mmCIF file of C-alpha atoms in Angstrom:
data_model
loop_
_atom_site.group_PDB
_atom_site.id
_atom_site.type_symbol
_atom_site.label_atom_id
_atom_site.label_comp_id
_atom_site.label_asym_id
_atom_site.label_seq_id
_atom_site.Cartn_x
_atom_site.Cartn_y
_atom_site.Cartn_z
ATOM 1 C CA MET J 1 -96.970 6.573 -200.996
ATOM 2 C CA THR J 2 -99.116 6.224 -198.484
ATOM 3 C CA THR J 3 -102.573 6.183 -200.065
ATOM 4 C CA PRO J 4 -104.048 5.005 -203.362
ATOM 5 C CA ALA J 5 -103.145 6.715 -206.834
ATOM 6 C CA PRO J 6 -105.904 8.339 -208.694
ATOM 7 C CA GLY J 7 -108.536 6.443 -209.575
ATOM 8 C CA PHE J 8 -107.671 3.424 -207.618
ATOM 9 C CA THR J 9 -108.931 1.907 -203.797
ATOM 10 C CA LEU J 10 -108.315 -0.674 -201.708
ATOM 11 C CA GLY J 11 -111.955 -2.817 -201.035
ATOM 12 C CA PRO J 12 -112.140 -5.102 -198.046
ATOM 13 C CA ASN J 13 -109.293 -7.651 -197.439
ATOM 14 C CA SER J 14 -108.226 -9.518 -194.777
ATOM 15 C CA TYR J 15 -105.603 -11.966 -193.940
ATOM 16 C CA GLY J 16 -104.723 -14.653 -191.476
ATOM 17 C CA LYS J 17 -103.639 -18.766 -190.531
ATOM 18 C CA SER J 18 -105.767 -21.073 -192.375
ATOM 19 C CA GLY J 19 -105.308 -24.931 -192.290
ATOM 20 C CA VAL J 20 -103.737 -25.379 -188.077
ATOM 21 C CA ARG J 21 -103.669 -28.677 -187.352
ATOM 22 C CA LEU J 22 -104.162 -28.287 -183.509
ATOM 23 C CA VAL J 23 -104.546 -31.868 -181.414
ATOM 24 C CA ARG J 24 -104.883 -31.395 -177.461
ATOM 25 C CA VAL J 25 -104.979 -34.474 -175.322
ATOM 26 C CA ASP J 26 -105.939 -34.498 -171.570
ATOM 27 C CA ARG J 27 -103.542 -36.154 -169.604
ATOM 28 C CA ASP J 28 -105.885 -35.812 -166.466
ATOM 29 C CA THR J 29 -106.364 -39.666 -165.209
ATOM 30 C CA PRO J 30 -106.082 -42.579 -166.941
ATOM 31 C CA ARG J 31 -108.900 -42.784 -169.297
ATOM 32 C CA HIS J 32 -107.217 -39.728 -172.061
ATOM 33 C CA ALA J 33 -109.674 -37.568 -173.938
ATOM 34 C CA ILE J 34 -108.517 -36.092 -177.562
ATOM 35 C CA ARG J 35 -108.949 -33.253 -179.527
ATOM 36 C CA ASP J 36 -108.469 -32.969 -183.325
ATOM 37 C CA LEU J 37 -109.120 -29.841 -184.783
ATOM 38 C CA THR J 38 -108.196 -27.657 -187.772
ATOM 39 C CA VAL J 39 -107.804 -23.604 -187.018
ATOM 40 C CA HIS J 40 -108.722 -21.523 -189.554
ATOM 41 C CA THR J 41 -108.313 -17.745 -188.307
ATOM 42 C CA ALA J 42 -108.536 -14.171 -190.877
ATOM 43 C CA LEU J 43 -108.201 -10.249 -189.320
ATOM 44 C CA SER J 44 -109.686 -7.238 -191.000
ATOM 45 C CA GLY J 45 -109.023 -3.645 -190.041
ATOM 46 C CA ASP J 46 -106.259 -0.672 -190.342
ATOM 47 C CA PHE J 47 -103.851 -2.404 -193.188
ATOM 48 C CA ASP J 48 -104.263 0.490 -195.485
ATOM 49 C CA ALA J 49 -100.215 1.013 -194.992
ATOM 50 C CA THR J 50 -99.441 -2.363 -195.940
ATOM 51 C CA HIS J 51 -100.999 -2.552 -199.041
ATOM 52 C CA TYR J 52 -99.938 0.794 -200.488
ATOM 53 C CA THR J 53 -96.567 0.709 -199.141
ATOM 54 C CA GLY J 54 -95.445 -2.445 -196.835
ATOM 55 C CA ASP J 55 -95.767 -1.179 -193.726
ATOM 56 C CA ASN J 56 -96.081 -3.631 -191.748
ATOM 57 C CA THR J 57 -95.873 -1.729 -188.207
ATOM 58 C CA GLY J 58 -99.868 -3.022 -187.283
ATOM 59 C CA VAL J 59 -100.063 -6.285 -189.119
ATOM 60 C CA LEU J 60 -99.532 -8.993 -186.660
ATOM 61 C CA PRO J 61 -98.128 -12.106 -188.385
ATOM 62 C CA THR J 62 -99.931 -15.120 -189.329
ATOM 63 C CA ASP J 63 -96.983 -16.902 -187.410
ATOM 64 C CA THR J 64 -97.932 -15.407 -184.792
ATOM 65 C CA GLN J 65 -102.247 -16.642 -185.284
ATOM 66 C CA LYS J 66 -100.603 -20.013 -185.590
ATOM 67 C CA ASN J 67 -98.892 -19.793 -182.225
ATOM 68 C CA THR J 68 -101.901 -18.149 -181.015
ATOM 69 C CA VAL J 69 -104.207 -20.403 -181.504
ATOM 70 C CA TYR J 70 -101.376 -23.582 -180.076
ATOM 71 C CA ALA J 71 -100.643 -21.550 -177.162
ATOM 72 C CA PHE J 72 -104.456 -20.878 -175.907
ATOM 73 C CA ALA J 73 -104.821 -24.891 -176.040
ATOM 74 C CA ARG J 74 -102.695 -25.481 -173.342
ATOM 75 C CA ASP J 75 -105.778 -24.269 -171.033
ATOM 76 C CA GLY J 76 -108.260 -26.396 -172.658
ATOM 77 C CA ILE J 77 -110.289 -27.038 -175.891
ATOM 78 C CA GLY J 78 -113.948 -26.769 -174.117
ATOM 79 C CA THR J 79 -116.577 -26.340 -176.764
ATOM 80 C CA VAL J 80 -115.714 -25.618 -180.234
ATOM 81 C CA GLU J 81 -117.853 -22.316 -180.237
ATOM 82 C CA ALA J 82 -116.270 -21.197 -177.292
ATOM 83 C CA PHE J 83 -112.535 -21.764 -178.544
ATOM 84 C CA ALA J 84 -113.286 -19.927 -181.155
ATOM 85 C CA GLU J 85 -114.679 -16.970 -179.907
ATOM 86 C CA ARG J 86 -111.754 -16.787 -177.240
ATOM 87 C CA LEU J 87 -109.288 -16.561 -180.049
ATOM 88 C CA ALA J 88 -111.415 -14.013 -182.428
ATOM 89 C CA ARG J 89 -112.145 -11.284 -178.474
ATOM 90 C CA HIS J 90 -107.648 -12.119 -178.013
ATOM 91 C CA PHE J 91 -106.817 -10.820 -182.145
ATOM 92 C CA VAL J 92 -109.095 -8.028 -181.716
ATOM 93 C CA ASP J 93 -109.140 -6.250 -177.829
ATOM 94 C CA THR J 94 -105.791 -6.458 -177.912
ATOM 95 C CA THR J 95 -104.511 -5.164 -180.920
ATOM 96 C CA PRO J 96 -105.250 -2.202 -182.315
ATOM 97 C CA SER J 97 -104.842 -2.349 -185.843
ATOM 98 C CA ILE J 98 -107.308 -5.436 -185.998
ATOM 99 C CA THR J 99 -110.903 -4.226 -185.504
ATOM 100 C CA HIS J 100 -112.562 -7.267 -187.336
ATOM 101 C CA ALA J 101 -111.906 -11.074 -186.407
ATOM 102 C CA ARG J 102 -113.274 -14.340 -188.307
ATOM 103 C CA VAL J 103 -112.382 -17.896 -186.486
ATOM 104 C CA ARG J 104 -113.699 -21.415 -187.735
ATOM 105 C CA ILE J 105 -112.997 -24.554 -186.258
ATOM 106 C CA GLU J 106 -113.714 -27.727 -187.820
ATOM 107 C CA GLU J 107 -113.398 -30.884 -185.426
ATOM 108 C CA HIS J 108 -112.108 -34.199 -186.806
ATOM 109 C CA PRO J 109 -114.369 -36.950 -184.579
ATOM 110 C CA TRP J 110 -111.899 -39.693 -182.808
ATOM 111 C CA THR J 111 -114.123 -43.072 -181.549
ATOM 112 C CA ARG J 112 -112.745 -44.390 -177.902
ATOM 113 C CA VAL J 113 -111.508 -47.465 -178.284
ATOM 114 C CA GLY J 114 -109.731 -47.631 -175.212
ATOM 115 C CA ASP J 115 -108.503 -45.754 -172.173
ATOM 116 C CA HIS J 116 -105.707 -44.531 -174.777
ATOM 117 C CA SER J 117 -106.489 -45.543 -177.491
ATOM 118 C CA PHE J 118 -108.296 -44.571 -180.434
ATOM 119 C CA SER J 119 -109.943 -45.049 -184.229
ATOM 120 C CA SER J 120 -110.763 -42.269 -186.924
ATOM 121 C CA GLY J 121 -112.320 -42.902 -190.444
ATOM 122 C CA GLU J 122 -110.293 -40.745 -193.363
ATOM 123 C CA GLY J 123 -112.627 -38.186 -194.106
ATOM 124 C CA GLY J 124 -116.236 -38.268 -193.178
ATOM 125 C CA GLU J 125 -117.870 -35.725 -191.299
ATOM 126 C CA LEU J 126 -116.394 -32.462 -188.801
ATOM 127 C CA ARG J 127 -118.628 -30.453 -186.681
ATOM 128 C CA THR J 128 -118.057 -26.384 -187.852
ATOM 129 C CA ALA J 129 -117.962 -23.816 -186.019
ATOM 130 C CA GLU J 130 -117.673 -20.319 -186.192
ATOM 131 C CA VAL J 131 -117.078 -16.812 -184.963
ATOM 132 C CA ASN J 132 -117.357 -13.324 -186.054
ATOM 133 C CA TYR J 133 -115.913 -10.892 -183.272
ATOM 134 C CA GLY J 134 -116.169 -6.981 -183.651
ATOM 135 C CA GLY J 135 -116.629 -5.673 -180.793
ATOM 136 C CA GLY J 136 -119.473 -5.824 -178.521
ATOM 137 C CA ALA J 137 -121.596 -9.484 -179.145
ATOM 138 C CA ALA J 138 -120.230 -12.243 -181.152
ATOM 139 C CA ALA J 139 -121.967 -13.908 -183.985
ATOM 140 C CA VAL J 140 -121.398 -17.625 -183.261
ATOM 141 C CA THR J 141 -122.840 -20.070 -186.006
ATOM 142 C CA ALA J 142 -122.324 -23.925 -185.144
ATOM 143 C CA GLY J 143 -122.817 -27.352 -188.454
ATOM 144 C CA VAL J 144 -121.556 -29.960 -189.705
ATOM 145 C CA ARG J 145 -119.895 -30.281 -192.886
ATOM 146 C CA ASP J 146 -119.772 -33.763 -194.814
ATOM 147 C CA LEU J 147 -122.892 -35.269 -192.962
ATOM 148 C CA LEU J 148 -122.653 -39.107 -195.609
ATOM 149 C CA LEU J 149 -126.651 -39.619 -194.927
ATOM 150 C CA LEU J 150 -128.426 -42.627 -197.202
ATOM 151 C CA ASN J 151 -132.233 -43.147 -197.450
ATOM 152 C CA THR J 152 -132.249 -46.650 -199.251
ATOM 153 C CA THR J 153 -136.285 -45.993 -200.168
ATOM 154 C CA ASP J 154 -139.558 -43.344 -198.853
ATOM 155 C CA SER J 155 -138.297 -40.939 -202.223
ATOM 156 C CA GLU J 156 -139.908 -39.818 -205.669
ATOM 157 C CA PHE J 157 -138.491 -38.169 -207.991
ATOM 158 C CA GLY J 158 -141.558 -36.936 -211.669
ATOM 159 C CA GLY J 159 -143.097 -34.382 -212.525
ATOM 160 C CA PHE J 160 -140.770 -32.227 -213.703
ATOM 161 C CA LEU J 161 -140.113 -29.594 -216.426
ATOM 162 C CA VAL J 162 -139.474 -31.851 -219.413
ATOM 163 C CA ASP J 163 -138.512 -30.243 -223.021
ATOM 164 C CA GLU J 164 -136.336 -31.982 -225.662
ATOM 165 C CA TYR J 165 -133.272 -32.005 -223.975
ATOM 166 C CA THR J 166 -134.702 -34.918 -221.295
ATOM 167 C CA THR J 167 -133.153 -37.822 -220.779
ATOM 168 C CA LEU J 168 -134.094 -38.552 -217.440
ATOM 169 C CA PRO J 169 -136.974 -40.884 -216.572
ATOM 170 C CA GLU J 170 -139.061 -40.539 -213.460
ATOM 171 C CA THR J 171 -139.243 -43.079 -210.520
ATOM 172 C CA GLU J 172 -141.230 -43.862 -207.714
ATOM 173 C CA ASP J 173 -138.088 -45.712 -206.229
ATOM 174 C CA ARG J 174 -135.093 -44.371 -205.496
ATOM 175 C CA ILE J 175 -132.419 -44.401 -202.835
ATOM 176 C CA LEU J 176 -131.388 -40.595 -201.975
ATOM 177 C CA ALA J 177 -127.902 -39.893 -200.352
ATOM 178 C CA THR J 178 -125.910 -36.444 -199.722
ATOM 179 C CA ALA J 179 -123.433 -34.828 -197.999
ATOM 180 C CA VAL J 180 -125.066 -32.469 -195.754
ATOM 181 C CA THR J 181 -123.187 -29.423 -195.514
ATOM 182 C CA ALA J 182 -125.587 -27.679 -192.788
ATOM 183 C CA ALA J 183 -124.543 -24.130 -190.554
ATOM 184 C CA TRP J 184 -127.109 -22.293 -187.741
ATOM 185 C CA ASP J 185 -126.805 -19.139 -186.861
ATOM 186 C CA TYR J 186 -127.432 -18.535 -182.726
ATOM 187 C CA ALA J 187 -129.653 -15.538 -182.373
ATOM 188 C CA THR J 188 -128.597 -16.048 -179.517
ATOM 189 C CA VAL J 189 -125.759 -18.165 -177.410
ATOM 190 C CA PRO J 190 -126.916 -20.874 -176.421
ATOM 191 C CA ALA J 191 -125.885 -21.509 -172.449
ATOM 192 C CA ASP J 192 -124.383 -25.346 -173.633
ATOM 193 C CA PRO J 193 -123.920 -25.345 -176.810
ATOM 194 C CA ASP J 194 -122.011 -28.942 -176.750
ATOM 195 C CA LYS J 195 -125.873 -30.007 -176.048
ATOM 196 C CA THR J 196 -128.065 -27.627 -178.479
ATOM 197 C CA PHE J 197 -125.355 -28.618 -181.411
ATOM 198 C CA HIS J 198 -125.585 -32.331 -180.628
ATOM 199 C CA ALA J 199 -130.041 -31.199 -180.301
ATOM 200 C CA GLY J 200 -129.519 -30.404 -183.473
ATOM 201 C CA ARG J 201 -127.782 -32.921 -185.771
ATOM 202 C CA THR J 202 -130.507 -35.557 -183.990
ATOM 203 C CA ALA J 203 -132.885 -33.198 -185.422
ATOM 204 C CA LEU J 204 -131.311 -32.971 -188.913
ATOM 205 C CA LEU J 205 -131.000 -36.907 -188.759
ATOM 206 C CA ASP J 206 -134.820 -37.352 -187.877
ATOM 207 C CA ALA J 207 -135.765 -35.554 -190.893
ATOM 208 C CA PHE J 208 -133.235 -37.127 -192.872
ATOM 209 C CA ALA J 209 -134.940 -40.065 -191.850
ATOM 210 C CA GLY J 210 -138.303 -39.481 -191.319
ATOM 211 C CA THR J 211 -139.175 -37.295 -194.977
ATOM 212 C CA TYR J 212 -140.910 -39.094 -197.385
ATOM 213 C CA SER J 213 -138.816 -37.475 -200.174
ATOM 214 C CA LEU J 214 -140.625 -36.206 -203.611
ATOM 215 C CA SER J 215 -137.791 -34.039 -203.735
ATOM 216 C CA LEU J 216 -133.867 -33.621 -202.420
ATOM 217 C CA GLN J 217 -135.352 -29.314 -202.131
ATOM 218 C CA GLN J 218 -138.149 -30.969 -199.676
ATOM 219 C CA THR J 219 -135.545 -32.581 -197.304
ATOM 220 C CA LEU J 220 -133.569 -29.827 -197.161
ATOM 221 C CA TYR J 221 -136.686 -27.680 -195.816
ATOM 222 C CA ALA J 222 -138.007 -30.790 -193.990
ATOM 223 C CA VAL J 223 -134.375 -30.455 -192.479
ATOM 224 C CA GLY J 224 -133.742 -26.766 -192.004
ATOM 225 C CA GLU J 225 -137.437 -25.813 -190.322
ATOM 226 C CA ARG J 226 -136.738 -29.641 -187.571
ATOM 227 C CA ILE J 227 -133.425 -27.512 -186.846
ATOM 228 C CA LEU J 228 -135.372 -24.448 -185.663
ATOM 229 C CA LYS J 229 -138.223 -26.008 -184.381
ATOM 230 C CA THR J 230 -135.696 -28.127 -182.180
ATOM 231 C CA VAL J 231 -132.943 -25.108 -181.685
ATOM 232 C CA PRO J 232 -134.653 -21.970 -180.786
ATOM 233 C CA GLU J 233 -131.260 -20.171 -180.597
ATOM 234 C CA ALA J 234 -131.127 -20.411 -183.734
ATOM 235 C CA GLY J 235 -131.882 -18.268 -186.404
ATOM 236 C CA GLU J 236 -132.026 -19.631 -190.259
ATOM 237 C CA VAL J 237 -130.136 -22.793 -191.229
ATOM 238 C CA ARG J 238 -128.460 -22.420 -194.436
ATOM 239 C CA LEU J 239 -127.758 -26.185 -196.404
ATOM 240 C CA SER J 240 -126.484 -27.431 -199.680
ATOM 241 C CA LEU J 241 -126.937 -30.705 -200.625
ATOM 242 C CA PRO J 242 -125.422 -32.211 -203.426
ATOM 243 C CA ASN J 243 -127.059 -35.358 -204.898
ATOM 244 C CA ARG J 244 -125.227 -38.622 -204.412
ATOM 245 C CA HIS J 245 -126.362 -40.104 -207.535
ATOM 246 C CA HIS J 246 -126.995 -43.919 -207.252
ATOM 247 C CA TYR J 247 -128.249 -45.672 -210.731
ATOM 248 C CA LEU J 248 -129.461 -49.172 -210.664
ATOM 249 C CA GLN J 249 -128.242 -51.292 -212.911
ATOM 250 C CA ASP J 250 -129.932 -52.785 -216.459
ATOM 251 C CA LEU J 251 -128.219 -56.679 -215.504
ATOM 252 C CA GLY J 252 -130.288 -57.486 -218.656
ATOM 253 C CA ARG J 253 -127.737 -58.212 -220.892
ATOM 254 C CA PHE J 254 -127.014 -61.016 -218.737
ATOM 255 C CA GLY J 255 -129.909 -62.653 -218.401
ATOM 256 C CA LEU J 256 -130.536 -61.311 -214.529
ATOM 257 C CA ASP J 257 -133.282 -59.796 -213.042
ATOM 258 C CA ASN J 258 -132.636 -56.380 -211.275
ATOM 259 C CA PRO J 259 -135.338 -55.670 -208.179
ATOM 260 C CA GLY J 260 -134.006 -52.616 -207.208
ATOM 261 C CA VAL J 261 -130.479 -54.134 -205.333
ATOM 262 C CA VAL J 262 -127.413 -53.097 -208.050
ATOM 263 C CA PHE J 263 -126.324 -49.377 -208.114
ATOM 264 C CA GLN J 264 -123.678 -48.045 -209.573
ATOM 265 C CA ALA J 265 -122.447 -44.947 -207.442
ATOM 266 C CA GLY J 266 -121.793 -42.107 -208.951
ATOM 267 C CA ASP J 267 -119.448 -39.032 -208.881
ATOM 268 C CA LEU J 268 -119.713 -36.484 -210.996
ATOM 269 C CA PRO J 269 -121.046 -34.652 -211.675
ATOM 270 C CA TYR J 270 -123.891 -34.205 -209.440
ATOM 271 C CA GLY J 271 -126.951 -32.336 -209.250
ATOM 272 C CA LEU J 272 -125.616 -29.404 -205.807
ATOM 273 C CA ILE J 273 -129.352 -28.412 -204.087
ATOM 274 C CA GLU J 274 -128.686 -25.588 -201.793
ATOM 275 C CA GLY J 275 -131.300 -22.973 -199.408
ATOM 276 C CA THR J 276 -131.626 -20.816 -196.512
ATOM 277 C CA VAL J 277 -134.344 -21.733 -194.324
ATOM 278 C CA ARG J 278 -135.391 -19.067 -191.968
ATOM 279 C CA ARG J 279 -137.319 -17.951 -188.792
ATOM 280 C CA GLU J 280 -140.683 -15.609 -189.529
ATOM 281 C CA ALA J 281 -140.392 -12.620 -187.321
ATOM 282 C CA GLN J 282 -142.304 -12.129 -185.010
#
């Protein structure tokens, strides 16, 4: 059977290799450099035959995709956006059955402590990049994931809707903490993606630190607006801000007051604030 049975059809589909762990060491000088990436590929195209009959003639194995990542790294990484685009263009431009490639990359940071020594904490912030390519211009997205931010003051939450199930008290001074995931799409790819990324990240930090927050939604918009003002190449910013709750502890049973200094860091459940800030069409 080369076509689906009557009444059935194949919908959108893709396949690829997820979680390709890549470390590249630059040894050109005694002062080494290290890049630590996780790469994900997803390919789409003319794959009806493999779904309907198991005919794999047009299928580029996911193991081959993994090997391509390592082979391309031999000549260097460059910016994560450029590396993702190199891979995406290769898969589409060299394989007739592939019409679209999506390559996502997360970069794991290392801090230099010597000419060939580095340190890194487990988890924490990742730099992200995604490239979608189907021939012609590539669509490029940059961003961060799990960027932990916290303000110890300058945050309130009150005036909200109250019903019979509301127990949350209003507060005029609270800890505001979150783990930001942000992604901004480039309307035009910047000449220097590294410089532009760091400008966007700095704008994010400045907006979070400099906004007197009456809600996490307000902070989200302020962050997105600041990134767009700072990065003219960006057309929109998508943000996800989980509320990392910090609960003021009642120390009265121990005969102690608590003037806003002792908190319990909450885990689950948590509030999740998400939104998109767009540049208006001119």
